[in-house]
Coordinates of C-alpha atoms in Angstrom, one line a residue:
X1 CA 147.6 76.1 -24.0
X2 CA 146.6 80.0 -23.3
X3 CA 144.9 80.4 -20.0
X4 CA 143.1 83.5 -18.8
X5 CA 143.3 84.5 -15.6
X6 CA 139.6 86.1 -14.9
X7 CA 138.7 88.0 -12.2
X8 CA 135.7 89.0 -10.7
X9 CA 135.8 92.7 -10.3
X10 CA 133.4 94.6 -7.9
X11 CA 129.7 95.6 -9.0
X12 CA 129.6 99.2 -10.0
X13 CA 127.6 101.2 -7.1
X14 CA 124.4 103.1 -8.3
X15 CA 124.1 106.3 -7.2
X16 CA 120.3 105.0 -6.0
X17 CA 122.3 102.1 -4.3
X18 CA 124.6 104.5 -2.2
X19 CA 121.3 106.4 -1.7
X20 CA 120.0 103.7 0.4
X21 CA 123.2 103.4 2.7
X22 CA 122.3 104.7 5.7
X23 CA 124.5 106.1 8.9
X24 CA 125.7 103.5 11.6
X25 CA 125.2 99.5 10.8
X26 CA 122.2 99.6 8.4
X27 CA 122.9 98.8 5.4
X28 CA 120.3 95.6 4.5
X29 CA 117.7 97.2 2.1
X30 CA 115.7 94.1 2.5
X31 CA 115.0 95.3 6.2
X32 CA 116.0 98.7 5.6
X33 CA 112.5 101.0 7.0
X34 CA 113.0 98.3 10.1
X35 CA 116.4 99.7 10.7
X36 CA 115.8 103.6 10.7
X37 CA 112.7 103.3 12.6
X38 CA 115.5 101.7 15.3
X39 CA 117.6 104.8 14.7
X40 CA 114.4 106.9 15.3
X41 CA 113.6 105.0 18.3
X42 CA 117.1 105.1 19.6
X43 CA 116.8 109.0 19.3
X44 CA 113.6 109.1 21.3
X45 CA 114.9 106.9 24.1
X46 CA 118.3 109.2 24.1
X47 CA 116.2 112.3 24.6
X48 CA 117.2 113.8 21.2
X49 CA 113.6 113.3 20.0
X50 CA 111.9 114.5 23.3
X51 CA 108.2 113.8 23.9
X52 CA 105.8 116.6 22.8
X53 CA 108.7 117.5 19.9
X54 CA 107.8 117.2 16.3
X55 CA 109.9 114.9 14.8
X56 CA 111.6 115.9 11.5
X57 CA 110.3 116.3 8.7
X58 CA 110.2 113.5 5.8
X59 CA 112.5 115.8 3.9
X60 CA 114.8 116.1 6.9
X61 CA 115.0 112.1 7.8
X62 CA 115.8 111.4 4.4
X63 CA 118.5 113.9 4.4
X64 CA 120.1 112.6 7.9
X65 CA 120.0 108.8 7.1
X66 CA 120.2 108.9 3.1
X67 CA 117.4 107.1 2.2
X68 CA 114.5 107.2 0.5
X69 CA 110.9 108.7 0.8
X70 CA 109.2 105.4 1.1
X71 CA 111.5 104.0 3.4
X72 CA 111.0 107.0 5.8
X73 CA 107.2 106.5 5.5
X74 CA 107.7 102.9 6.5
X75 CA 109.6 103.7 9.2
X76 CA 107.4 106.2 10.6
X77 CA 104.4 104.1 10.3
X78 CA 106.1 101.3 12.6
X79 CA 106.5 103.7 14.8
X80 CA 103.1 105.1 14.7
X81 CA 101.7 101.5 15.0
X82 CA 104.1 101.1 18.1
X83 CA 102.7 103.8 19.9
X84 CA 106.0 106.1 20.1
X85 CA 104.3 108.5 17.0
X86 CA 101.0 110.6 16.9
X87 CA 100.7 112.3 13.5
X88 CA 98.5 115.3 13.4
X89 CA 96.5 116.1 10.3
X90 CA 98.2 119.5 9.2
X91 CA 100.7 119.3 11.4
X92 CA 103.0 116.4 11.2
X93 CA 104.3 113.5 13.4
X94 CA 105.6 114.6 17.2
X95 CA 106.8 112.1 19.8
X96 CA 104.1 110.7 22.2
X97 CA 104.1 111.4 25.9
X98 CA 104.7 107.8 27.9
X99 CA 104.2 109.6 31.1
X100 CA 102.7 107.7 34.1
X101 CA 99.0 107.4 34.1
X102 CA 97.3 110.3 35.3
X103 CA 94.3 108.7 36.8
X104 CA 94.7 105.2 39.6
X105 CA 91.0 103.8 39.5
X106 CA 90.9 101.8 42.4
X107 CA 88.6 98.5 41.8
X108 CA 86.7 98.0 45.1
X109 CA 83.3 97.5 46.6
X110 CA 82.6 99.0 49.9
X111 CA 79.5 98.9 52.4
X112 CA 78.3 100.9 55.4
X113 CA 76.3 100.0 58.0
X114 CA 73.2 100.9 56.9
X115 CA 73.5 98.5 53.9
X116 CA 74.7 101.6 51.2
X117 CA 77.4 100.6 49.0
X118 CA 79.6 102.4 46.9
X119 CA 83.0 102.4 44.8
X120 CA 85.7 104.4 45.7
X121 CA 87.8 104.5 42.7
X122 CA 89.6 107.8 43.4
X123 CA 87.6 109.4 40.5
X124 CA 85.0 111.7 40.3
X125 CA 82.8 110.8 37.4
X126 CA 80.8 113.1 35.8
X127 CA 78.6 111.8 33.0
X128 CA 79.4 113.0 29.6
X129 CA 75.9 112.2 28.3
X130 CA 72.1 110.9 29.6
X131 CA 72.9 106.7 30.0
X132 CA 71.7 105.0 26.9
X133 CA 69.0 102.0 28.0
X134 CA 68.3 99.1 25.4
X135 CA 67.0 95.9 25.1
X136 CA 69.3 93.0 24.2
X137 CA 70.2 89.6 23.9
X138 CA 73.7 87.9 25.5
X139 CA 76.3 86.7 23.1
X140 CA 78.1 83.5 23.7
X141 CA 81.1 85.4 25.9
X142 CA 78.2 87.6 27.9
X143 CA 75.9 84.5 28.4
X144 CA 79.0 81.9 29.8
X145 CA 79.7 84.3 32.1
X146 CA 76.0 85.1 33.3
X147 CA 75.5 81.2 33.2
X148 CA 72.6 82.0 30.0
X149 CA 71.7 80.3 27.2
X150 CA 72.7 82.8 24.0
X151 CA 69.7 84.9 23.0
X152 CA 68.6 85.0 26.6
X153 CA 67.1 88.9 27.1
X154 CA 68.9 91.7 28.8
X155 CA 68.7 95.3 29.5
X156 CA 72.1 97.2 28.5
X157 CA 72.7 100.1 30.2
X158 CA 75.3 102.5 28.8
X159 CA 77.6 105.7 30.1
X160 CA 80.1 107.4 29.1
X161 CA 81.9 109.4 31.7
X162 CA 85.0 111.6 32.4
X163 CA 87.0 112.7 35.1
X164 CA 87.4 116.4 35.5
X165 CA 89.9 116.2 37.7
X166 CA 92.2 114.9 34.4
X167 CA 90.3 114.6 31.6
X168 CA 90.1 110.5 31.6
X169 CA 87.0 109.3 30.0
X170 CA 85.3 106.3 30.4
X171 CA 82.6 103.8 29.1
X172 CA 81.0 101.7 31.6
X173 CA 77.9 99.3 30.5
X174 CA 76.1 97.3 33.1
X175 CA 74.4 94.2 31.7
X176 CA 70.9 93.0 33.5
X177 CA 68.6 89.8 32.7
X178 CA 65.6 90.1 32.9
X179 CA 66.1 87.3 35.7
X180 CA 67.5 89.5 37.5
X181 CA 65.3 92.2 37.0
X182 CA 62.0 90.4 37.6
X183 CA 60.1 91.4 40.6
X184 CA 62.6 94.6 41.0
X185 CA 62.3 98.4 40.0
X186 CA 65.3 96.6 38.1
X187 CA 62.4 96.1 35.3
X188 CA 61.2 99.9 34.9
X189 CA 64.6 101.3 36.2
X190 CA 67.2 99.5 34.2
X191 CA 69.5 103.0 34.2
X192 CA 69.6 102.4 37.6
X193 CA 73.0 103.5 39.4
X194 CA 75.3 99.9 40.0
X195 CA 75.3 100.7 43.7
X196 CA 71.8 101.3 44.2
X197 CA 71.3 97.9 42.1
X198 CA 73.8 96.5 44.4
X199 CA 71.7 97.6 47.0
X200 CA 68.2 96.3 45.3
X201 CA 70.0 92.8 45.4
X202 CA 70.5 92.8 48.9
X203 CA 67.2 93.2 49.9
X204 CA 65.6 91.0 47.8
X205 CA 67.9 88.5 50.1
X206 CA 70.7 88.0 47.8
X207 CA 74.8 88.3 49.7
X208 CA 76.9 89.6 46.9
X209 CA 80.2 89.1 46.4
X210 CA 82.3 90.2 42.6
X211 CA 84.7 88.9 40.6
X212 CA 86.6 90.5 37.7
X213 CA 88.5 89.8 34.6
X214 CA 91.2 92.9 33.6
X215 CA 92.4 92.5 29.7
X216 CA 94.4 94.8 27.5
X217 CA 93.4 95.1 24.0
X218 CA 93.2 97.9 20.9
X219 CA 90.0 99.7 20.9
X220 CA 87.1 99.3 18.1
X221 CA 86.7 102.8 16.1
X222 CA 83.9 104.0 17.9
X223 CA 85.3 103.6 21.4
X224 CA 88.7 105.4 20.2
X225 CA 86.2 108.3 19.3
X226 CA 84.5 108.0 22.6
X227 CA 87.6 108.0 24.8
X228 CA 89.0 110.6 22.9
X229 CA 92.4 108.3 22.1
X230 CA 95.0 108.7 19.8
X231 CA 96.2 105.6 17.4
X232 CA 97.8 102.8 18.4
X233 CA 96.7 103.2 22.2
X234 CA 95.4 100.1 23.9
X235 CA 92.6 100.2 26.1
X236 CA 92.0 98.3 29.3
X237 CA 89.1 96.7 29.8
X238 CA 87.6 95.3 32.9
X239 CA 84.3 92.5 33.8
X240 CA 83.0 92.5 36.6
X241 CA 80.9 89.7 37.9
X242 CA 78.1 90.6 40.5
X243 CA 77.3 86.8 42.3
X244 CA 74.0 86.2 44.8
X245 CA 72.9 83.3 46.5
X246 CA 74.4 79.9 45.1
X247 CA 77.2 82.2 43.7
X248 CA 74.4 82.8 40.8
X249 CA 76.0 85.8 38.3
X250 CA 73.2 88.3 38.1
X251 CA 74.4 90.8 36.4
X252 CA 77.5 91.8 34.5
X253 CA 79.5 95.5 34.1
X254 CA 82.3 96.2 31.9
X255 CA 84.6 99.6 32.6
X256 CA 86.5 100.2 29.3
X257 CA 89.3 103.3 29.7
X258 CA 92.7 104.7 28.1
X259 CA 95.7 102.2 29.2
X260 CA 97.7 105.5 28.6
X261 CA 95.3 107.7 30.8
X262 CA 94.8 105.6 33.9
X263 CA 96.1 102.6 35.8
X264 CA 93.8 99.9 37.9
X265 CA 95.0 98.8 41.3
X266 CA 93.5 96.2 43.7
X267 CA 93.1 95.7 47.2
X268 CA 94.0 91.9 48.0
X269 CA 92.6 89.8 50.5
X270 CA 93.4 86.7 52.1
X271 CA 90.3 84.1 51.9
X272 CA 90.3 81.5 54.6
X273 CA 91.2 78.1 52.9
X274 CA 88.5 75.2 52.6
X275 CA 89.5 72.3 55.2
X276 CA 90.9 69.6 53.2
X277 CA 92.9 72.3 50.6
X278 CA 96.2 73.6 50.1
X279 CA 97.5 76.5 47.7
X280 CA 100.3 75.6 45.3
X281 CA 102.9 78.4 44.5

């Protein structure tokens, strides 16, 4: 009986397959763009790519890791959404600065003896524009933390702001029922600075005391526009919690700035323990 002895011989390599090899270990076209944007991002964190410089061009990256046009795009764009590239319309993709902050807004309350308060947060805001007053209504978020049923009314107050010092901007909307506002210059005054409202509280027999929520997230379009951000930067964004008598919320600001422009930093206190209480670690 004739036997043949069959073997299986090595598929032929296109010349579109060796395109797609690229330098070093990648070599999976499955995950391919995933793999030169690692090379790219090696060559940032080396230095090679420094912040500021333009990175090369498509035409160049597809030349030094053999690949092709759409895979280079990919790449880029997962950097882009990463932060590490900023592409300029006519101009190309450069390597972001990831500098320190340039601004530390410091998140504190202070009052004198004569009852003034005010909030040194190491910035001197100027404001961009005349503060835009509305009428409004709390959402479910806004009216849990106010302790309101949603729909209850609310003046909405609205600044946008900048440091001159650096350039920061900033948005910062303070958020007054009409609760609050009854019986005040609150109600024909609702543009009223946050430390003179601080101030109005007081005498109408209220002791304040603040709380506030800090959270990181990516901005809507028409704050990236406001804050004068580039993609792919996260803002911070901050609640503060103005509480009277009864530890009753009475009105509500939010601070909304570049996470890549400015730092927060808190003073912390010790608060003397209720009888009966422990902390846990």
């Amino acid at each position: 009986m004739l036997t043949s002895d069959v073997r299986r011989l090595p598929k032929p390599v296109s010349a579109h397959d060796e395109k797609e090899k690229v330098v070093g270990e990648i070599q999976r076209p499955g995950a391919l763009y995933q793999q030169v944007a690692a090379e790219i991002r090696n060559a940032i964190s080396s230095g090679e790519f420094p912040p500021g410089a333009p990175l090369p061009s498509e035409a160049q990256l597809i030349a030094r890791y053999g690949v092709s046009r759409p895979t280079v795009r990919n790449a880029v764009a997962a950097l882009r959404t990463e932060g590490l590239i900023e592409v300029i319309h006519g101009k190309g993709s450069f390597v972001r600065f990831t500098a320190q902050p340039q601004l530390t807004v410091e998140r504190r309350v202070t009052q004198d003896r004569s009852g003034r308060f005010t909030t040194v947060d190491g910035a001197l805001w100027n404001h961009v524009e005349e503060p835009s007053v509305q009428r409004t209504q709390t959402t479910t978020e806004t009216g849990a933390a106010l302790h309101l049923e949603e729909g209850e009314a609310l003046f909405s107050c609205d600044r946008l702001l900048a440091d001159p010092a650096t350039g920061t901007r900033a948005l910062h909307r303070t958020l007054i029922p009409f609760t609050t506002a009854d019986g005040t210059d609150l109600a024909d005054n609702p543009d009223t600075e946050p430390t003179t409202v601080y101030e109005l509280l007081t005498k109408a027999g209220h002791t304040l005391r603040w709380t506030e929520t800090v959270q990181a997230r990516m901005p809507r379009p028409d704050e990236r526009t406001a804050l004068q951000i580039p993609d792919a930067t996260p803002i911070l964004h901050t609640t503060r919690t103005t509480h009277g008598n009864n530890d009753q919320p009475l009105l509500l600001e939010e601070f909304r700035v570049s996470a890549d422009r400015a730092q927060l930093t808190y003073r912390i206190t010790t608060d003397k323990t209720p009888a009966g209480r422990r902390s846990h670690a």
